[in-house]
Coordinates of C-alpha atoms and ligand atoms in Angstrom, one line a residue:
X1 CA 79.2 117.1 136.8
X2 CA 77.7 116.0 133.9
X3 CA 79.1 117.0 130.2
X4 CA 77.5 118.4 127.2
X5 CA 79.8 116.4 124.9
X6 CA 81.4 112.9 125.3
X7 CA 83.7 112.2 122.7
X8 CA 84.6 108.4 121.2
X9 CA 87.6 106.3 122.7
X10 CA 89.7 104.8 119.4
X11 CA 92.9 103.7 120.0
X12 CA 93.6 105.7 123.2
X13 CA 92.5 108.8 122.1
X14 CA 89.1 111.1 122.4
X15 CA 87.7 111.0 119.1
X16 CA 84.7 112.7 117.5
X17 CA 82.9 111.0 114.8
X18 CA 84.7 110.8 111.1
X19 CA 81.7 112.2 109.9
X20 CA 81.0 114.7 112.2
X21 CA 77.8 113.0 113.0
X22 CA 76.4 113.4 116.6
X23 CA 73.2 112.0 118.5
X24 CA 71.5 113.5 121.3
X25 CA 70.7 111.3 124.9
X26 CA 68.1 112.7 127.2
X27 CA 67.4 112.1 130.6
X28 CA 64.8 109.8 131.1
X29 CA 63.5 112.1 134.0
X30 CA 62.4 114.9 132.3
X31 CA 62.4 114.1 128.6
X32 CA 65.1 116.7 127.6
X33 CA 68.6 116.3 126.2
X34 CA 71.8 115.5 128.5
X35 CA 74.4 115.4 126.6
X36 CA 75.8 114.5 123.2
X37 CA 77.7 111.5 122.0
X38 CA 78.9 111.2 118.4
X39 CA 77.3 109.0 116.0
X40 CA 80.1 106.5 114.7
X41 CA 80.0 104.8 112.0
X42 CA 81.6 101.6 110.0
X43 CA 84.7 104.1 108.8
X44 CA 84.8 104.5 113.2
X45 CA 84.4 100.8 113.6
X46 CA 87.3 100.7 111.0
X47 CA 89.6 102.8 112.6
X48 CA 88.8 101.1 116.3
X49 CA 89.2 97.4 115.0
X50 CA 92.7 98.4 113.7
X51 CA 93.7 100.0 116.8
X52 CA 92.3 97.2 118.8
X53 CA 94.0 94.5 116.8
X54 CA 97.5 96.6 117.6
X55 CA 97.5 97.0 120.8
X56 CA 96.4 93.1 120.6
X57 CA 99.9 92.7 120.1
X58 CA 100.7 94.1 123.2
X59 CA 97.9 93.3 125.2
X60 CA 97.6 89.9 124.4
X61 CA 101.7 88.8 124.8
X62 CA 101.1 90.0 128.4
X63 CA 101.4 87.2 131.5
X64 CA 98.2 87.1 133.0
X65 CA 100.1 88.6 136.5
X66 CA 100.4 91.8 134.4
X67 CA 96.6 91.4 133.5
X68 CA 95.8 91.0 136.5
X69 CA 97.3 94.0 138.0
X70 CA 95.5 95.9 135.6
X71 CA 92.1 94.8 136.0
X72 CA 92.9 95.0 139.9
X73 CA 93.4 99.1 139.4
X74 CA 90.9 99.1 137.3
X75 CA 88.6 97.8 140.3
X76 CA 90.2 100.4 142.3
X77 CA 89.9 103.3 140.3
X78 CA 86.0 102.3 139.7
X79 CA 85.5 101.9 143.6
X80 CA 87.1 105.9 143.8
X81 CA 84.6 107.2 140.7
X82 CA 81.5 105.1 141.7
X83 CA 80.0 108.8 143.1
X84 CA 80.3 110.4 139.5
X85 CA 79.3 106.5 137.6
X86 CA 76.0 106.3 140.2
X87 CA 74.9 110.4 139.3
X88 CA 75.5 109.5 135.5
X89 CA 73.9 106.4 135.3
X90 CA 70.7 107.4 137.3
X91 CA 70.9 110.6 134.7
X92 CA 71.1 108.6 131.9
X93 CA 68.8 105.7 132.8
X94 CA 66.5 107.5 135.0
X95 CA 66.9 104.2 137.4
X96 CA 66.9 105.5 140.7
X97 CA 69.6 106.8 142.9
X98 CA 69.1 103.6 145.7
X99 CA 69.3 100.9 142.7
X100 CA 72.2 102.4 141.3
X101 CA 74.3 102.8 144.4
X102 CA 73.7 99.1 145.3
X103 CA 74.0 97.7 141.8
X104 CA 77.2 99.5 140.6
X105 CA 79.1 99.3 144.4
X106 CA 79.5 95.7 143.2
X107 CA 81.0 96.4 139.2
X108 CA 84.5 96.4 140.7
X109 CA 83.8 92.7 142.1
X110 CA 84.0 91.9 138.4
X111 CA 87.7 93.0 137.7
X112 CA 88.9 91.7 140.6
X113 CA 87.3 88.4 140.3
X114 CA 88.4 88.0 136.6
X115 CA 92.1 89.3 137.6
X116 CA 92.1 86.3 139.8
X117 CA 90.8 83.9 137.7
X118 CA 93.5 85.0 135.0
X119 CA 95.9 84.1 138.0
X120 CA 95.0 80.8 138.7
X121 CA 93.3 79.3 135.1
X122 CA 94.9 76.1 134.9
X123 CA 94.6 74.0 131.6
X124 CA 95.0 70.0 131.7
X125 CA 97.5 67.8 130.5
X126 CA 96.0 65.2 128.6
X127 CA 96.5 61.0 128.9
X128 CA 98.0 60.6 125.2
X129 CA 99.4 57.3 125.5
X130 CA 102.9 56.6 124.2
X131 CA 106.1 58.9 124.9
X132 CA 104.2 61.9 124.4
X133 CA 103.1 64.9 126.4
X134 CA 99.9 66.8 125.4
X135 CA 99.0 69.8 127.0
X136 CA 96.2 72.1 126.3
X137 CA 97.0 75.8 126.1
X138 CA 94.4 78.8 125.9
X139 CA 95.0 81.8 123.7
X140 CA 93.4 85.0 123.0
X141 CA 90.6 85.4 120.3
X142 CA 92.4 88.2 119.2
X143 CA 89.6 91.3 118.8
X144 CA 86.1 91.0 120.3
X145 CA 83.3 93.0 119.1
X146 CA 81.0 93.8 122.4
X147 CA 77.5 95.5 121.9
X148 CA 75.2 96.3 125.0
X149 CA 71.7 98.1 125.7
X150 CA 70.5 100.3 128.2
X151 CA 68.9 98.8 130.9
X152 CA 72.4 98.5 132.9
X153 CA 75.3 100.1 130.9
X154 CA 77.9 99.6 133.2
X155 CA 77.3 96.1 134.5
X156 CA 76.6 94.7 131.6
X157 CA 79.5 95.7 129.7
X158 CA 81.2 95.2 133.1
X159 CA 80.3 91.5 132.7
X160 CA 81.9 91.1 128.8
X161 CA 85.3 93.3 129.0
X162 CA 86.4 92.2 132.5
X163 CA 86.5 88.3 131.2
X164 CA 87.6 89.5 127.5
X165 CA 91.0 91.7 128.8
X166 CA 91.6 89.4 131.5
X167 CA 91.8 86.6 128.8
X168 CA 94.3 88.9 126.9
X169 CA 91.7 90.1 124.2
X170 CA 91.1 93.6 122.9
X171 CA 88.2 94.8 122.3
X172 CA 85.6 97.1 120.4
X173 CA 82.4 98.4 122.5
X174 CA 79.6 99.4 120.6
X175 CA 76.6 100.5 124.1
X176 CA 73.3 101.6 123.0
X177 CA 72.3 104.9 121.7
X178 CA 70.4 105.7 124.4
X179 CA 72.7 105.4 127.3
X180 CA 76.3 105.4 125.8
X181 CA 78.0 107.5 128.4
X182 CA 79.1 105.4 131.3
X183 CA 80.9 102.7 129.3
X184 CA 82.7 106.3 127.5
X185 CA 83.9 107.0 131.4
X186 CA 85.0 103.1 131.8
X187 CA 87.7 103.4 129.1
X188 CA 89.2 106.0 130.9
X189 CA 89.6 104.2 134.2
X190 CA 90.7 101.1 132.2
X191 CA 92.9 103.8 130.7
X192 CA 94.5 105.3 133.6
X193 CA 94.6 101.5 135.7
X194 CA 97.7 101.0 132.3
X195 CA 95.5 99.4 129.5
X196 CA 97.4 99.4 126.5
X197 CA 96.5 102.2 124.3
X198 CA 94.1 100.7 121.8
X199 CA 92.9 97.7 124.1
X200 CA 89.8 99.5 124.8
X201 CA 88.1 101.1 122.2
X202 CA 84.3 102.7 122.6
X203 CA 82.7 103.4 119.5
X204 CA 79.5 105.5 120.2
X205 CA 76.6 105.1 117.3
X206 CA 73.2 103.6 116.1
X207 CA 72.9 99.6 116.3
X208 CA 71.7 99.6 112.7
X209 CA 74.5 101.5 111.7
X210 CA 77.8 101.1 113.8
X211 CA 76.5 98.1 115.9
X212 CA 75.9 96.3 112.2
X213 CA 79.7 97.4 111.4
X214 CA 80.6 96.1 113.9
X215 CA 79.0 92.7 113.7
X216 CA 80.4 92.2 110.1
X217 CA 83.5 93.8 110.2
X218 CA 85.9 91.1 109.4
X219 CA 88.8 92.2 112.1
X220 CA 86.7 90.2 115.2
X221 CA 87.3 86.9 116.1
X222 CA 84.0 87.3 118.1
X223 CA 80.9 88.7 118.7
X224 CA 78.8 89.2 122.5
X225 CA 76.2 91.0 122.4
X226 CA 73.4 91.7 124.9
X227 CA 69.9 93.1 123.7
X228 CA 66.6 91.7 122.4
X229 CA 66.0 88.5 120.4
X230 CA 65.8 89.6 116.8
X231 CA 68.8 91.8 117.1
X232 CA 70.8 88.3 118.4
X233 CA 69.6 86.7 116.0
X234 CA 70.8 89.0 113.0
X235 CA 74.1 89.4 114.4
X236 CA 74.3 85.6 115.3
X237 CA 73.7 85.3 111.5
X238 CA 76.6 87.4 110.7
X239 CA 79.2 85.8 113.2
X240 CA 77.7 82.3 111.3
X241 CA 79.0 83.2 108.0
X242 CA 82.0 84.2 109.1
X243 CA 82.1 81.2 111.6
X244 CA 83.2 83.1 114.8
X245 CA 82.0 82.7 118.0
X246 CA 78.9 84.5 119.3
X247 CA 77.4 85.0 122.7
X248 CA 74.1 86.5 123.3
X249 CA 72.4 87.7 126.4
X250 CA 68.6 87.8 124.9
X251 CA 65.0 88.4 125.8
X252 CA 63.2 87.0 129.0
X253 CA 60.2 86.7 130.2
X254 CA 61.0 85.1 133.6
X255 CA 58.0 83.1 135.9
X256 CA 58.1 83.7 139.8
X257 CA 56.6 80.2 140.8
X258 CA 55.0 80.8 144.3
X259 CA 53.8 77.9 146.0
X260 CA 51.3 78.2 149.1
X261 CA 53.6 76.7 151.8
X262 CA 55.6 80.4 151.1
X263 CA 54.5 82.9 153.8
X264 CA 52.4 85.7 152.3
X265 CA 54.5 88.5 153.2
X266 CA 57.4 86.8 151.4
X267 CA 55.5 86.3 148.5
X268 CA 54.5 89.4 148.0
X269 CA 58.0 91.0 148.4
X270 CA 59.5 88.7 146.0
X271 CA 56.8 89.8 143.4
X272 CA 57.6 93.3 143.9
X273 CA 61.0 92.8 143.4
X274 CA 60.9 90.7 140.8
X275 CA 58.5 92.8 138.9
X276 CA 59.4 96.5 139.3
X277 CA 63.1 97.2 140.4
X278 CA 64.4 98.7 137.2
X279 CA 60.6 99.5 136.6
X280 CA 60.7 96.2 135.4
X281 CA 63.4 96.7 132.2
X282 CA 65.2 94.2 132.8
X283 CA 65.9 90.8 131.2
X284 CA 64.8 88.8 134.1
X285 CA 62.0 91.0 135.4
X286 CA 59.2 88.5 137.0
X287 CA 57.2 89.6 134.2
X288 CA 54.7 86.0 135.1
X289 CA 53.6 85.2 138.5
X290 CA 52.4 82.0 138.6
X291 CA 50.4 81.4 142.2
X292 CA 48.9 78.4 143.7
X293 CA 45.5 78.5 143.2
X294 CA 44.4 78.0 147.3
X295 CA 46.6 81.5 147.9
X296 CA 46.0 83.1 144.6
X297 CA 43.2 86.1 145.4
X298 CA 45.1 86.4 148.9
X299 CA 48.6 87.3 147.2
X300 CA 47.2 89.2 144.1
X301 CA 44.9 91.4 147.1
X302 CA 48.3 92.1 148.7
X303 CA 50.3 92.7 145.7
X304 CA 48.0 95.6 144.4
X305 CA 47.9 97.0 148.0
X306 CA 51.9 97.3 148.0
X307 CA 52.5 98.3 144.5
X308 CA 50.0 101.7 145.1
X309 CA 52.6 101.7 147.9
X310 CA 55.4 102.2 145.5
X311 CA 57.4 105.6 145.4
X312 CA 57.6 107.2 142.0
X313 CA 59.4 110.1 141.2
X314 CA 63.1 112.0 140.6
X315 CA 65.9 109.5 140.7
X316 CA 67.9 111.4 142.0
X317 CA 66.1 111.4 145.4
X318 CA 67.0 108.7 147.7
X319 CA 63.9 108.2 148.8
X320 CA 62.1 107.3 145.1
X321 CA 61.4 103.6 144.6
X322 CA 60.6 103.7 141.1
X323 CA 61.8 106.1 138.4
X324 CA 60.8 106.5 134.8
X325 CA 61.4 104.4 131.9
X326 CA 64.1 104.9 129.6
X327 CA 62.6 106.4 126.8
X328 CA 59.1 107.3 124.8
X329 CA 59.7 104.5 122.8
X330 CA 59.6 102.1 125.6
X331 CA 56.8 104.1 127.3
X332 CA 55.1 103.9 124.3
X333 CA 55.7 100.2 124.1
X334 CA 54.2 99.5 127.6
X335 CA 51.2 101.5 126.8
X336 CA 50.6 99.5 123.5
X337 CA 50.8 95.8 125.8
X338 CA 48.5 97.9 128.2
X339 CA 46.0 98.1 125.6
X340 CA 46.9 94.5 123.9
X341 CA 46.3 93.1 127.8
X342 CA 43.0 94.2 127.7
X343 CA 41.7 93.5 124.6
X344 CA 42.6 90.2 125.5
X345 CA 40.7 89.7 128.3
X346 CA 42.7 90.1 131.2
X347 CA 41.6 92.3 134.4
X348 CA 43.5 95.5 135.4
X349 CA 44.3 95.0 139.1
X350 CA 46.1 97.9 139.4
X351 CA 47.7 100.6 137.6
X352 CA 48.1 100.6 133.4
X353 CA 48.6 104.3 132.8
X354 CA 51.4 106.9 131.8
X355 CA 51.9 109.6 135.1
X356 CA 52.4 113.4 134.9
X357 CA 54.8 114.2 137.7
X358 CA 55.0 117.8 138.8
X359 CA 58.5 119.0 137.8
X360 CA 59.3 116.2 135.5
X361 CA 56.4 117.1 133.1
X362 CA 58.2 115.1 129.5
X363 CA 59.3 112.6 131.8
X364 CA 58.8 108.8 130.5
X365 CA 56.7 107.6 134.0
X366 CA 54.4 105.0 134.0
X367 CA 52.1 103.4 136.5
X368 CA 53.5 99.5 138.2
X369 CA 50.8 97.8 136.3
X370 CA 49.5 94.3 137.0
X371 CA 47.0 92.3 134.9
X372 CA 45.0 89.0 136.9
X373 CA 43.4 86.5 135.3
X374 CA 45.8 86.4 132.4
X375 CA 46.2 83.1 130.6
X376 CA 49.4 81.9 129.2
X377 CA 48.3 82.2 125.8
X378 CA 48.1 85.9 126.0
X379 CA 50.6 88.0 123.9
X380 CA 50.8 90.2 127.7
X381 CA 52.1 86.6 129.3
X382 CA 54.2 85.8 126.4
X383 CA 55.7 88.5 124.7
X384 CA 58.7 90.3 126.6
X385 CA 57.3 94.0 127.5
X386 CA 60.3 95.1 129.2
X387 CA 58.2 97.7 132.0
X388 CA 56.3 97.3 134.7
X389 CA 53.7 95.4 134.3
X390 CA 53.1 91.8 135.5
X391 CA 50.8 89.1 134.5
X392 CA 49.3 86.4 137.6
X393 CA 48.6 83.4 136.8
X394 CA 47.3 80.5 138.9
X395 CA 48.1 77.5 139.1
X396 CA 47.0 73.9 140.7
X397 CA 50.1 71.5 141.6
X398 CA 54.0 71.1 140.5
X399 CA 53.2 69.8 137.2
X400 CA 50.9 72.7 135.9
X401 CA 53.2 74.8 137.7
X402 CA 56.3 73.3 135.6
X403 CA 54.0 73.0 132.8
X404 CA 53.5 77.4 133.1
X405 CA 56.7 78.0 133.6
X406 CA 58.1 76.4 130.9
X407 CA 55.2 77.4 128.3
X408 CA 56.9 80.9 126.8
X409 CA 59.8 80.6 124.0
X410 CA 62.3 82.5 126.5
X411 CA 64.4 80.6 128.7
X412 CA 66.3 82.9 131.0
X413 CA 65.6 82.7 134.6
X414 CA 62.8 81.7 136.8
X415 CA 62.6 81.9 140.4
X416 CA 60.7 79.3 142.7
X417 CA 59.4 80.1 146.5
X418 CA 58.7 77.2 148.4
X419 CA 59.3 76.5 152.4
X420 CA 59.9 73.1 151.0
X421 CA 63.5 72.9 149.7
X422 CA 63.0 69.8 148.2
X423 CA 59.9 70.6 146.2
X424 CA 61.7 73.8 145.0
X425 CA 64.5 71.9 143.7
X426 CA 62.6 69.2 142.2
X427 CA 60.6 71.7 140.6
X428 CA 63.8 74.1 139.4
X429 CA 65.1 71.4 137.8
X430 CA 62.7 70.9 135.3
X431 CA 62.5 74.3 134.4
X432 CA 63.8 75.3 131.2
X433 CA 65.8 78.2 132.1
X434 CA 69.4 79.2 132.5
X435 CA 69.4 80.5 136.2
X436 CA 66.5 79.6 138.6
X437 CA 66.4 81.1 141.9
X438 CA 65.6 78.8 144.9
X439 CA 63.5 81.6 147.8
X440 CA 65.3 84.5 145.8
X441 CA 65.5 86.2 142.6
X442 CA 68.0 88.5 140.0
X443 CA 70.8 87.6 142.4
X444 CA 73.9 88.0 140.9
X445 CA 78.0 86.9 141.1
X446 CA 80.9 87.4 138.8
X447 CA 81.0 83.9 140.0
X448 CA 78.1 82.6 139.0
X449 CA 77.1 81.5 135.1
X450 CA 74.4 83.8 133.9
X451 CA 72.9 83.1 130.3
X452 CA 69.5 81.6 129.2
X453 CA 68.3 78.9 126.9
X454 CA 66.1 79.0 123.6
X455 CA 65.2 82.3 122.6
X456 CA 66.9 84.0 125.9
X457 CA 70.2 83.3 123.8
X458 CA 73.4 81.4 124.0
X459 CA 77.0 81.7 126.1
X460 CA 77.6 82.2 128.9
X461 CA 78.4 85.7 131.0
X462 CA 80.1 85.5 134.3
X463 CA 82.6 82.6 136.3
X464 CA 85.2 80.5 134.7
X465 CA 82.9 79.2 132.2
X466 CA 83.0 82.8 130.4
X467 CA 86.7 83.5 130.6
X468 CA 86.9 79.9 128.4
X469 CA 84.9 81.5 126.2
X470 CA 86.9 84.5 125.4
X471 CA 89.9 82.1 124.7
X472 CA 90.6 78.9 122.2
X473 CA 92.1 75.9 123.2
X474 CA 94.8 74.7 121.7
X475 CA 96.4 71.3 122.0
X476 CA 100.1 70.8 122.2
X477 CA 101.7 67.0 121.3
X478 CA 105.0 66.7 122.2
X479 CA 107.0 63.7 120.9
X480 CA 109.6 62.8 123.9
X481 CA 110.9 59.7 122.3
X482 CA 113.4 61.4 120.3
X483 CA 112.8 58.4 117.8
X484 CA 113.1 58.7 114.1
X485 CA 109.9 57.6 112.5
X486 CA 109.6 57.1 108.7
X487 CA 106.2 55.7 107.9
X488 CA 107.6 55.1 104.2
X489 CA 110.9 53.2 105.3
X490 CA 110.7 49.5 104.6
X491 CA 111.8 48.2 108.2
X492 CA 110.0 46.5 110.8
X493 CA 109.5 49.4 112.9
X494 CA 106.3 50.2 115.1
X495 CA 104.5 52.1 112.4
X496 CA 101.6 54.2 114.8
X497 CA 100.1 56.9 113.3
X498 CA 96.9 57.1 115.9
Ligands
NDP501 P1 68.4 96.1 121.4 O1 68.4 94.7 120.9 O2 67.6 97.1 120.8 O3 69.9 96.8 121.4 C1 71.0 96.1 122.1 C2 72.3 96.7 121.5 O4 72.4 96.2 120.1 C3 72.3 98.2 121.4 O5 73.6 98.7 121.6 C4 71.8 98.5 120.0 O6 72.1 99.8 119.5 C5 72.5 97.4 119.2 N1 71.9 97.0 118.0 C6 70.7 97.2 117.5 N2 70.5 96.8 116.2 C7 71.7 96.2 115.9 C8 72.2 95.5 114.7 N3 71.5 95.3 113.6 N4 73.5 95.1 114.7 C9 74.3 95.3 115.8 N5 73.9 95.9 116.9 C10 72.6 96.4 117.0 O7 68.1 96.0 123.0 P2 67.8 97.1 124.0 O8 69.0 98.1 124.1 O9 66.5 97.7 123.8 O10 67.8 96.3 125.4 C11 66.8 95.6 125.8 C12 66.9 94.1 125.5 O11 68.1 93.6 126.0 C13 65.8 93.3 126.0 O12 65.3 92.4 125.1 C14 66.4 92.6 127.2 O13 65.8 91.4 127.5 C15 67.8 92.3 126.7 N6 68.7 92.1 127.8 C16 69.1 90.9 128.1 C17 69.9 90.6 129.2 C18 70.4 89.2 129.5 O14 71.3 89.1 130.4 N7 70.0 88.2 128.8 C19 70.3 91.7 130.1 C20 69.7 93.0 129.8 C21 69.0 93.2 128.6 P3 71.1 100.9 119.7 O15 70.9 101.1 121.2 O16 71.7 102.1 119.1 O17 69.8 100.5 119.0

């Protein structure tokens, strides 16, 4: 089912790179290569801008019904394919089969929503004064420049083209190196649902290389990206000087803020989730647990019981709970904040080591790993990690609580578990984060504005709020009078000019 070779999508066609240039993804699994992808380039990113910037001529003079009716196949087409999206994804990611099959079932929900909003968007007709008749309008940026990671290929793009076409934009797709091949198969259903040729255009390649073409190439009205901090922050700096608008999904390091009204079971099930779906890559991973003191030792006890619980193995059996991470360098990463965790001071509860799995023997596994009596100062409490390992943390009352949660420079999400509704809201409130979870966590709608604060980025992905910001408002003033008005005529006429 799976290819040895995935050619580039510029301007409607399959395209190798210019240069010739290919790189090699492996399967997370067992260590050893899947397929090949070429390795684009800024003459790539060239070529795809101008064919996206074309078809914007097309694309963009469309009604939003015809846009809609697109992105409605598209949802259809995806709901037919989501067999061969789930085997690729769990191939690509090593993210296991039962993650997969309930994360991307819901992708289509993001076409269809974003067809409808297209549908109904209303703009506002604004209280000028006078015999006039302003009206706001929203137009297409023209072409948007979309770079995403790994950790969820197809839902993240997902969550940037489905607002950007529905809008009336084209756009450019630069997804990470290491998983590049699902967002390939996307521009083929968005093909075949009637895209415009062009409208879609996946340029496969290196972040420093195509990913930076693409962030300074001066055919994009705007940039989104989603990855870690310092890579926002460069292209944020390129978008700056050109002064077009950037969005930026970022780093995380999200607390899970269990109060000791919370039944223990819950507790403990909400860490686990929080902590290890995804083996804990992604950006809202409970990476902090921050207990209440009195329960503290009675949660941690329970956590470590459940995590050795934890099924780890081939993703592609249903019945694995946990697979591998996405690559050595991320393996490698996890064991370096194993080792940092330590030499900090911080007790191993459970876990903190690299498996061998029979069968999967250059596989990228690693142990769910969690560190008690962290303190919040600790580079393993602060610094994202991006695997499986959690840091617990106690705490005495709603202000240290707030205080914890709000002590890292990321901003993301948080989640807080209370019986006490009112508590939990008081307390979400004061957390600085862009999404906190109320007896839940990483729950998600195409409804629902998803983006973080401070170093977790800027933008937002997701409801009406993200369509607007794939579009610019313009203003239209229309003089009904029918009046002549000459400012430089000496008569006593009414001489406004605000
Ligand atoms: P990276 O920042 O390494 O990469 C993200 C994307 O940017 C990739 O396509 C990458 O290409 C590309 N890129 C790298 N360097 C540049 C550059 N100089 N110019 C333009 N593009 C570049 O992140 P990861 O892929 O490792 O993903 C993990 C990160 O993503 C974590 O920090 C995580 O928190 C964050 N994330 C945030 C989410 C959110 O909603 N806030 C959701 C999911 C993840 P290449 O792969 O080739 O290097």
């Amino acid at each position: 089912m799976i290819c040895d070779h995935y050619p580039m999508r510029i301007g409607g066609r399959e395209a190798d790179a210019a240069s010739g240039a290919r790189l090699e993804v492996l399967n997370p699994a067992t260590g050893r290569l899947l397929c090949t992808v070429p390795a684009g380039d800024a003459d790539d990113i060239a070529a795809a801008v101008a064919a996206a910037a074309a078809a914007g001529e097309v694309w963009g003079r469309k009604s939003p019904l015809d846009r809609a009716a697109v992105l409605n196949r598209a949802a259809e087409i995806l709901t037919r394919r989501m067999p061969e999206f789930v085997a690729v994804e769990v191939a690509q990611t090593g993210r296991p089969v039962r993650e997969m099959l309930a994360q991307l079932a819901r992708t289509p929900e993001w076409y269809s929503y974003f067809a409808a909003v297209a549908r109904t968007h209303e703009t506002h007709v604004h209280p000028f004064g006078g015999a006039y008749l302003n009206y706001s309008r929203r137009a297409p940026l023209g072409v948007v420049g979309l770079v995403t990671p790994w950790n969820h290929p197809l839902l993240i793009l997902t969550k940037k083209i489905a607002p950007a076409l529905a809008a009336g934009n084209t756009v450019v797709v630069k997804p990470s190196e290491v998983a590049p091949v699902t967002p390939l198969m996307l521009a083929d259903v968005l093909d075949k649902a009637g895209l415009p040729a062009g409208a879609c255009n996946v340029v496969t390649g290196y972040g420093a290389v195509a990913g930076a073409a693409l962030g300074a190439h001066p055919g994009i009205s705007k940039i989104d990206l989603t990855g870690g901090t310092e890579t926002g922050r460069r292209v944020a700096a390129l978008a700056g000087e050109r002064l077009i608008p950037f969005s930026g999904e970022l780093g995380g390091k999200a607390s899970v803020v269990v109060f000791d009204d919370m039944p223990d079971d819950r507790a403990v099930s909400a860490a686990l989730f929080a902590a290890f779906i995804a083996a804990g890559q992604t950006c809202v991973q409970g990476a902090r647990l921050l207990v209440q003191r009195s329960v503290h030792d009675r949660v941690l006890d329970r956590l470590v019981a459940r995590a050795r619980r934890i099924r780890i193995g081939d993703p592609t059996d249903p019945a694995t709970q946990m697979g591998p991470l996405v690559s050595q360098r991320q393996l490698d990463t996890v064991e370096r904040y194993v080792a940092i965790g330590r030499a900090e001071g911080a007790r191993l509860a459970h876990g903190g080591n690299r498996l061998q799995l029979e069968g999967m023997a250059g596989g990228f596994f690693h142990e769910p790993t969690i560190f008690a009596g962290v303190h919040n100062d600790m580079r393993i409490a602060q610094e994202e990690i991006f695997g499986p390992v959690v840091c617990v943390i106690p705490f005495e009352d709603e202000d240290d609580a707030v205080r914890l949660a709000n002590g890292t420079a990321f901003g993301l999400a948080a989640s807080v578990w209370s019986a006490d509704i009112a508590r939990a809201q008081r307390v979400a409130q004061r957390i600085d984060s862009g999404i906190v979870w109320i007896n839940d966590h990483h729950r998600i709608d195409p409804s629902s504005p998803w983006g973080g604060f401070g170093d977790s980025g800027l933008g937002k992905e997701n409801g009406i709020v993200c369509y607007e910001s794939y579009t610019r408002l313009q203003s239209v003033v229309v003089n009904l009078s029918g009046d002549h008005f000459d400012w430089f005529a000496d008569d006593a006429a009414d001489k406004r000019y605000s």
